[in-house]
Short mmCIF file of C-alpha atoms and ligand atoms in Angstrom, two decimals:
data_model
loop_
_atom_site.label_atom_id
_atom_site.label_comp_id
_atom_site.label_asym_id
_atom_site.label_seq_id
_atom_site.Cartn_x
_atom_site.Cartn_y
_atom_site.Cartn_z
CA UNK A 1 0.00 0.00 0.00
CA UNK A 2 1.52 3.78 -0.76
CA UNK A 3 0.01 6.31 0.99
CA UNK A 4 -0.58 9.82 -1.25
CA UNK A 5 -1.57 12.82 0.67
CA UNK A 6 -3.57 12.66 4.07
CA UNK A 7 -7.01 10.49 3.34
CA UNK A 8 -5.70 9.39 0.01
CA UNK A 9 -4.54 5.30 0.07
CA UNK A 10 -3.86 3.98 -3.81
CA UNK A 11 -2.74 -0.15 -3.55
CA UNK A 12 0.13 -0.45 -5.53
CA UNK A 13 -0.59 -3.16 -8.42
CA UNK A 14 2.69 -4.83 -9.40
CA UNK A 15 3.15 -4.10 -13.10
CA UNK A 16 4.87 -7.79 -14.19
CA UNK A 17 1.93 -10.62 -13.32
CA UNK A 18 3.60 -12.89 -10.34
CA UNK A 19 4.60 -16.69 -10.53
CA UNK A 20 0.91 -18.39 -9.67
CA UNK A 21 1.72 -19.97 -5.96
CA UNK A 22 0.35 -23.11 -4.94
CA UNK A 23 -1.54 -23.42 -2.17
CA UNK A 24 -1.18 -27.18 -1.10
CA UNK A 25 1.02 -29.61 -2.20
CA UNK A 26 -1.96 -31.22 -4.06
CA UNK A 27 -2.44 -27.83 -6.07
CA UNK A 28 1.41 -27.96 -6.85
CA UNK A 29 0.67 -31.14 -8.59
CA UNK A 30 -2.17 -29.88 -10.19
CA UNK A 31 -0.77 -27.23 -11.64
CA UNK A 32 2.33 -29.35 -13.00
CA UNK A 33 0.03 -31.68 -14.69
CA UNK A 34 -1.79 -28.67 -16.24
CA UNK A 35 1.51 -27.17 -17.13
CA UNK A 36 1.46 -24.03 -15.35
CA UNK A 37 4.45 -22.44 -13.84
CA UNK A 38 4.09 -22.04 -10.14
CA UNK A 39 5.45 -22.06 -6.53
CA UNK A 40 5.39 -24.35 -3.68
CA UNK A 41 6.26 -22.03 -0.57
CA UNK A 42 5.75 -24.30 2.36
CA UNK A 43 8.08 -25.87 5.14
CA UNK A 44 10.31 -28.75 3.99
CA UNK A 45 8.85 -31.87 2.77
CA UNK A 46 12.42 -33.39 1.40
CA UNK A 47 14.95 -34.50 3.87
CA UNK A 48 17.92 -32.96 1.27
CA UNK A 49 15.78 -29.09 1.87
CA UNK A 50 17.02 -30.05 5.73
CA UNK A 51 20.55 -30.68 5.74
CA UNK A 52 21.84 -29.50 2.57
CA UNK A 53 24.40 -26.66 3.35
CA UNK A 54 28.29 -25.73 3.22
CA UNK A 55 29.03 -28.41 6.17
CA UNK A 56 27.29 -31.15 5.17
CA UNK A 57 28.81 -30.68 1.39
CA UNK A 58 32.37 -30.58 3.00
CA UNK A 59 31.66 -33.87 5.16
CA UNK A 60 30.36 -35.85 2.44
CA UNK A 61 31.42 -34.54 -1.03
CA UNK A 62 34.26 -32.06 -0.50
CA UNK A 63 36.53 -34.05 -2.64
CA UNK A 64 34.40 -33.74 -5.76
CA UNK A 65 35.25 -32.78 -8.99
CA UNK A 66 33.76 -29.67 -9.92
CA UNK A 67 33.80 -26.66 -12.38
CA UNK A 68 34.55 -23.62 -11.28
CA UNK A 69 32.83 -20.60 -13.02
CA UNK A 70 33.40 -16.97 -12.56
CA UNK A 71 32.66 -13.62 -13.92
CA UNK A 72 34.11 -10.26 -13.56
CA UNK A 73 30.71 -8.74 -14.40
CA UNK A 74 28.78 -11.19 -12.30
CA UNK A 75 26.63 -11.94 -15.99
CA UNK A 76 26.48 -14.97 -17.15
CA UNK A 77 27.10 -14.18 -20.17
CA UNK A 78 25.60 -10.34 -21.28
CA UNK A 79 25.66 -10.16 -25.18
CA UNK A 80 26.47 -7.01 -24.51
CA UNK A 81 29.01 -6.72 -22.62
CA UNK A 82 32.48 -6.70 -23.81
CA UNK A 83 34.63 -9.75 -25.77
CA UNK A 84 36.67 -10.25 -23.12
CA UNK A 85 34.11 -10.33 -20.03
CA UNK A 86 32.40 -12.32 -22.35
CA UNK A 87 35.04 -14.92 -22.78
CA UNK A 88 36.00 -14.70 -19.35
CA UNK A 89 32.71 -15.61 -18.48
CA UNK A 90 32.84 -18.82 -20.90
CA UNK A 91 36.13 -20.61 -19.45
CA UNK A 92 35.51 -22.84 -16.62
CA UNK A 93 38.62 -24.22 -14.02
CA UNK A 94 38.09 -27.91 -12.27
CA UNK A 95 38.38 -27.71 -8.73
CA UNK A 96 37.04 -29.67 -5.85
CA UNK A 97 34.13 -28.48 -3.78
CA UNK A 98 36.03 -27.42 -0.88
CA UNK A 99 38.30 -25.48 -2.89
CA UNK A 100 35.29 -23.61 -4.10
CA UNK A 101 33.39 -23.26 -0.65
CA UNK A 102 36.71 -22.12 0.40
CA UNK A 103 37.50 -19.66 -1.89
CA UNK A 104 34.06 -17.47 -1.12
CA UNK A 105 34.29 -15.06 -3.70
CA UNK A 106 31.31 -13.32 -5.02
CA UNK A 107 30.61 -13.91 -8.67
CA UNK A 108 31.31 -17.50 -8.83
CA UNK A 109 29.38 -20.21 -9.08
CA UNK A 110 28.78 -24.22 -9.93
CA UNK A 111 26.11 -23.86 -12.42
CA UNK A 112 24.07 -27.09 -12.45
CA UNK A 113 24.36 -27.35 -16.13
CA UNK A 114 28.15 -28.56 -15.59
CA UNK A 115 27.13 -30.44 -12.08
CA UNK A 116 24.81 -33.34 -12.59
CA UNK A 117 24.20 -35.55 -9.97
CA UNK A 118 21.36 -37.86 -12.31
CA UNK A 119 22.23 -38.05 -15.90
CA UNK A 120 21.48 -40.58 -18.73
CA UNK A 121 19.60 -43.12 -16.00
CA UNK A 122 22.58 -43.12 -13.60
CA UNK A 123 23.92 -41.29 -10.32
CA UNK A 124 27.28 -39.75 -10.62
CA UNK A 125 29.18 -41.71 -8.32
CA UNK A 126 30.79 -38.85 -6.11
CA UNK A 127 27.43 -37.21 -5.25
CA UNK A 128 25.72 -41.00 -4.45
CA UNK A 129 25.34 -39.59 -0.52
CA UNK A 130 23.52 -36.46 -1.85
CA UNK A 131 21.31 -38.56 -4.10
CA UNK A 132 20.62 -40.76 -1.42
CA UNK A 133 18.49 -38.17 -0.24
CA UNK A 134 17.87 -36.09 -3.63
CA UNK A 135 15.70 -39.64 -4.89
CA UNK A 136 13.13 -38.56 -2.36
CA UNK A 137 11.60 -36.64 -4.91
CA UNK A 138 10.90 -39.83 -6.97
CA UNK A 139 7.96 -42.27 -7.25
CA UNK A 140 10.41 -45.22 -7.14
CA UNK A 141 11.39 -44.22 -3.44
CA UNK A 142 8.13 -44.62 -2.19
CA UNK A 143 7.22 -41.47 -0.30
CA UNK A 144 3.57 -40.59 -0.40
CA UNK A 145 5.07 -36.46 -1.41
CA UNK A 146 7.15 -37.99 -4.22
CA UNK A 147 6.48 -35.40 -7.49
CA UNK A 148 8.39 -37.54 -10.44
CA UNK A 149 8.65 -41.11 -11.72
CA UNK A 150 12.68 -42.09 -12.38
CA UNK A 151 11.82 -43.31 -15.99
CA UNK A 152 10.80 -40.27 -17.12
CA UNK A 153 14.01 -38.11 -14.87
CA UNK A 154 16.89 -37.07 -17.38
CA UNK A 155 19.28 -35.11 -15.58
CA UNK A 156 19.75 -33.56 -12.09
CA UNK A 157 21.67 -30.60 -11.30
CA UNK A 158 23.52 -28.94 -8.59
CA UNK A 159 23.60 -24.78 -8.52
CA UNK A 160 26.09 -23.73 -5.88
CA UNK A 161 27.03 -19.70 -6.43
CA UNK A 162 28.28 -16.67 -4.31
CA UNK A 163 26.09 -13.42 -4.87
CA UNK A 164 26.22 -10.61 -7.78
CA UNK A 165 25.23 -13.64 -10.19
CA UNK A 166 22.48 -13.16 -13.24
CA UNK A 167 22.16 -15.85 -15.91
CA UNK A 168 21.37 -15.55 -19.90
CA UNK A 169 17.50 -15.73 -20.51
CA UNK A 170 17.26 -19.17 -22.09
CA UNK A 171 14.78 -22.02 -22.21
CA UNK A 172 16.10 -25.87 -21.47
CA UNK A 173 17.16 -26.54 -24.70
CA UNK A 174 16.41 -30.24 -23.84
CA UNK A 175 12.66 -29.41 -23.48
CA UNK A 176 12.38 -30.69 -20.65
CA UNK A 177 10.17 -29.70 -17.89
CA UNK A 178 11.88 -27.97 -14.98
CA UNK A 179 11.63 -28.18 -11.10
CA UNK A 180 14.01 -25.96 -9.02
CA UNK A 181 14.52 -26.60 -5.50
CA UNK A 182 15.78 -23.33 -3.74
CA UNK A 183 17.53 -24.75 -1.20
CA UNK A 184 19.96 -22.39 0.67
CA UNK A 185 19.93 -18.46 -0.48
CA UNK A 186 17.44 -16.61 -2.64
CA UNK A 187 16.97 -16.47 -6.71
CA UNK A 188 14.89 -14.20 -8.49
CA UNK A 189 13.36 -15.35 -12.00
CA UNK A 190 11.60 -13.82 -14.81
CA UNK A 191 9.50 -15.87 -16.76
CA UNK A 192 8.27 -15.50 -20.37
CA UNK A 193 6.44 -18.34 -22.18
CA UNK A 194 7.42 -20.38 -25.13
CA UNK A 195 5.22 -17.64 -27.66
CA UNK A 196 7.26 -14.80 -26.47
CA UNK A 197 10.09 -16.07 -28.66
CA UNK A 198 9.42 -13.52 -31.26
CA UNK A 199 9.94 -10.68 -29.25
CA UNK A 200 13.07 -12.00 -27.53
CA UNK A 201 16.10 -12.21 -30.15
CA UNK A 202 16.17 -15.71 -29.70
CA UNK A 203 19.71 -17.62 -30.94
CA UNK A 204 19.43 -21.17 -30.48
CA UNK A 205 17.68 -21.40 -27.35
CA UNK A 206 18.42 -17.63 -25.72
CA UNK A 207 17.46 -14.48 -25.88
CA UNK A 208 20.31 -12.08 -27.38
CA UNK A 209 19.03 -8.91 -25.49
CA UNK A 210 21.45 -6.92 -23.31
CA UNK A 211 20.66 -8.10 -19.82
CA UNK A 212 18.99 -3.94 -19.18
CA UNK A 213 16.22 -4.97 -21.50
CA UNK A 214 15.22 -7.49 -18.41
CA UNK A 215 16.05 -5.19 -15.82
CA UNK A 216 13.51 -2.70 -17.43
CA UNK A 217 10.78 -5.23 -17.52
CA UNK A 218 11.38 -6.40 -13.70
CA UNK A 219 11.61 -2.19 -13.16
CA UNK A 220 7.96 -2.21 -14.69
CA UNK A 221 9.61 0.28 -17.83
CA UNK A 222 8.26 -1.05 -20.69
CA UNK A 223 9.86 0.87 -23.57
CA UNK A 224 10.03 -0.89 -26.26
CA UNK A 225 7.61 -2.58 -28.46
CA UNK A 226 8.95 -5.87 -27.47
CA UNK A 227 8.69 -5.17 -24.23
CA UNK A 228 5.04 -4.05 -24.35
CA UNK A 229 4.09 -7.81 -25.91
CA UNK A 230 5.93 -9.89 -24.27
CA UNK A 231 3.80 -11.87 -20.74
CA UNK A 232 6.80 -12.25 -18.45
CA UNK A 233 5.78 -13.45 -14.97
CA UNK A 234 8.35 -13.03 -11.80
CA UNK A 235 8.66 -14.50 -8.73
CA UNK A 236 11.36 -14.41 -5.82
CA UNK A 237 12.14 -17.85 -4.74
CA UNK A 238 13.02 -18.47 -1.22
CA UNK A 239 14.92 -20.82 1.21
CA UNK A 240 12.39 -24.12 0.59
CA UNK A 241 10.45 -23.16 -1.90
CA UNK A 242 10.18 -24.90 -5.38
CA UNK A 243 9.39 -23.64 -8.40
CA UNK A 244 7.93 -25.42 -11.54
CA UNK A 245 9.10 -24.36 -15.27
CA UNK A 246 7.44 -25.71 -17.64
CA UNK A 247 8.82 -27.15 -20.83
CA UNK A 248 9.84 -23.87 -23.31
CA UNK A 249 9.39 -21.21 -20.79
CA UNK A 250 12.61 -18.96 -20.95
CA UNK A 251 13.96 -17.43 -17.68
CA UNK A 252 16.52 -14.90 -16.60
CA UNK A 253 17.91 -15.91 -13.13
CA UNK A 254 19.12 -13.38 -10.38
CA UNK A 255 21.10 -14.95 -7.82
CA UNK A 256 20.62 -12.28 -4.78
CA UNK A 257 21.96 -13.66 -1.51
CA UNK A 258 25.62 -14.57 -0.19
CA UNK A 259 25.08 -18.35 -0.17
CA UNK A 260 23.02 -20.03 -3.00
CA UNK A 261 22.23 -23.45 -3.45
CA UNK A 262 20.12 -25.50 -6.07
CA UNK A 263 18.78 -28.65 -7.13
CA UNK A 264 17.51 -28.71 -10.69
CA UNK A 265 15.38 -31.69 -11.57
CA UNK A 266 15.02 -31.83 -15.35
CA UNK A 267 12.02 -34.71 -16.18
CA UNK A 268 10.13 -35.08 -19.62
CA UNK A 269 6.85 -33.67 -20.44
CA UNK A 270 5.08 -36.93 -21.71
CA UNK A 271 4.24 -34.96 -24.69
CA UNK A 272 5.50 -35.89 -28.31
CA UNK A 273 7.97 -33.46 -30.02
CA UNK A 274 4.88 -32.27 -32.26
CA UNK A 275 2.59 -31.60 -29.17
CA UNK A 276 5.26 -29.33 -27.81
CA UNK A 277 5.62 -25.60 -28.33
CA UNK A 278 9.60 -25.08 -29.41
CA UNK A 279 10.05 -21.43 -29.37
CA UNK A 280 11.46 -20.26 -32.64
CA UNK A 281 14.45 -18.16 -33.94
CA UNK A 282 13.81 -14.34 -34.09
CA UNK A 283 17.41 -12.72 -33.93
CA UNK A 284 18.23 -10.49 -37.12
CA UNK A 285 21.56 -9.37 -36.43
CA UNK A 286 24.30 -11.98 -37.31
CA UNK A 287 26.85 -9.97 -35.67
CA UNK A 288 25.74 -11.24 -31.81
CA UNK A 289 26.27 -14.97 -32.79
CA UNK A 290 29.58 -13.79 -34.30
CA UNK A 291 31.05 -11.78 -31.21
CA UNK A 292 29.39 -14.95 -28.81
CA UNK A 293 31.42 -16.87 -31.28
CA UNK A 294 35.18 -15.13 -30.82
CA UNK A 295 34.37 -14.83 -27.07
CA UNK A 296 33.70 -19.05 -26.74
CA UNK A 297 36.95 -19.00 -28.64
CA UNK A 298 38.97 -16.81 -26.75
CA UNK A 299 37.58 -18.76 -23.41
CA UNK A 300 40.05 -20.94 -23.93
CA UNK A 301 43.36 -18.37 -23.36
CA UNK A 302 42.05 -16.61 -20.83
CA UNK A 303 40.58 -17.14 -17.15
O1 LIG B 401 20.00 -20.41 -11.51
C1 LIG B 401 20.35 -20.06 -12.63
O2 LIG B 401 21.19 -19.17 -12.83
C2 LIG B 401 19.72 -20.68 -13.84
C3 LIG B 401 18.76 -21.80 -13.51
C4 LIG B 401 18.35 -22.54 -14.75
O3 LIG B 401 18.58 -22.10 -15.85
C5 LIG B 401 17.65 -23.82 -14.66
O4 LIG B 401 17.36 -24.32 -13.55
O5 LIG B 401 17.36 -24.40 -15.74
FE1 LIG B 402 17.53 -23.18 -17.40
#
């Protein structure tokens, strides 16, 4: 509520819709089978929501391989920023775990996309502890709040990251349905849907807008055309909260707190590659690819 003047009260209405929230478990699972994106704010139900944090990691998976990512603009990765920042961005260092909870640097992070615990129907052996507890979230395991079955699971990732962190808006290029587990730490996303492509640059499967054109929308400034018709939605996701992203729904990701920690859980829709929505190709300008391009190159020299 803002107050203007003395008897005056206007509500403030949020200008970009918010992230539909679940009100029971059952409506989570309602509204993943109806594939709408939505939140599950409620205390714990998984035992890995509990104990997952920098001391448990150390005990039981501190010697693990890992790839260490980092940023000097905190953007992962800006197509606007420069070559070099770019490129920087790009080049990843293997380290183990502790060496990267020890280092605690801000812009850095373990994206999940380089971390699988789950992939191609098997755990990676030196996180079996964590997914003795991550398989919770399976049918197979039994539990009566189990959300997935393990046949149709392809890959499960593990976000660790410092603050000052904001990812590419891109959809899972696998198609895949989404569920992100905000563990430890807060995220922000922004949400468009699959039909937004065309006013999104798309290359492959991201958007090749400078990271401001985001910022604007979360602001509320809607300058541009593309702006004006695109439906983002937005939601802050907090300590225990999950959040479902549907198959083809592009997000930008703002990592906000100190400590963040993730568990992706890429399944498959059930749907068959013509029942699914594939957002399209809409960038113009060749040169973006082209500088992306040199920068992926030039990842390789520098760090
Ligand atoms: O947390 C992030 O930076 C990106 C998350 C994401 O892209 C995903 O879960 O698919
Ligand atoms: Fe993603």
């Amino acid at each position: 509520m803002v107050s203007q003047g003395e008897d005056e009260v206007v509500t403030q209405i949020p200008k970009v819709k918010q992230v539909k929230i679940a009100s029971s478990f059952n409506e989570f699972r309602e509204f993943i089978q109806h594939n709408t994106p939505c939140v599950l704010s409620q205390d714990s139900i998984y035992s890995f929501q509990d104990i997952l944090g920098e001391s448990w990691l150390r005990e039981h998976a501190g010697q693990s391989q890992v790839c260490l990512r980092k940023s000097p603009t905190g953007r992962f990765i800006d197509p606007s920023d420069s070559i070099l920042n770019i490129a920087k961005s790009l080049s990843g260092k293997k380290i183990t775990l502790n060496e990267f909870l020890n280092l605690k640097q801000s812009r850095t992070m373990l994206s999940g996309t380089d971390t699988y615990i789950f992939t191609k129907d098997s755990v990676v052996e030196q996180w079996s502890d964590l997914w003795s507890h991550a398989q919770e979230v399976l049918h197979e395991h039994g539990g009566e709040k189990s959300l997935i079955s393990r046949s149709r699971l392809s890959t499960v990732g593990f976000w660790l990251s410092r603050g000052g962190i904001q990812s590419i808006t891109h959809y899972d290029n696998s198609l895949d349905n989404n569920l992100n587990f905000q563990i430890k730490g807060k995220k922000e996303f922004l949400m468009f849907p699959p039909q937004d492509w065309k006013y999104l640059k798309t290359f492959k499967a991201m958007s090749m807008h400078p990271f401001s054109f985001f910022h604007d929308i979360k602001k509320g400034d809607f300058n541009s055309i593309q702006q004006q018709n695109c439906q983002p939605q937005m939601v802050e996701l907090n300590e225990g909260d999950i959040l479902f992203i549907p198959s083809g729904w592009f997000h930008f990701v703002e990592h906000v707190d100190d400590l963040n920690i993730n568990m992706t859980y890429w399944f498959k829709t059930g749907l068959t590659k013509k029942e699914m929505i594939k957002p399209k190709q809409s960038l113009r300008n060749i040169f973006i690819p082209m500088k992306l391009s040199i920068a992926f190159l030039l990842g390789y020299f520098v760090s």
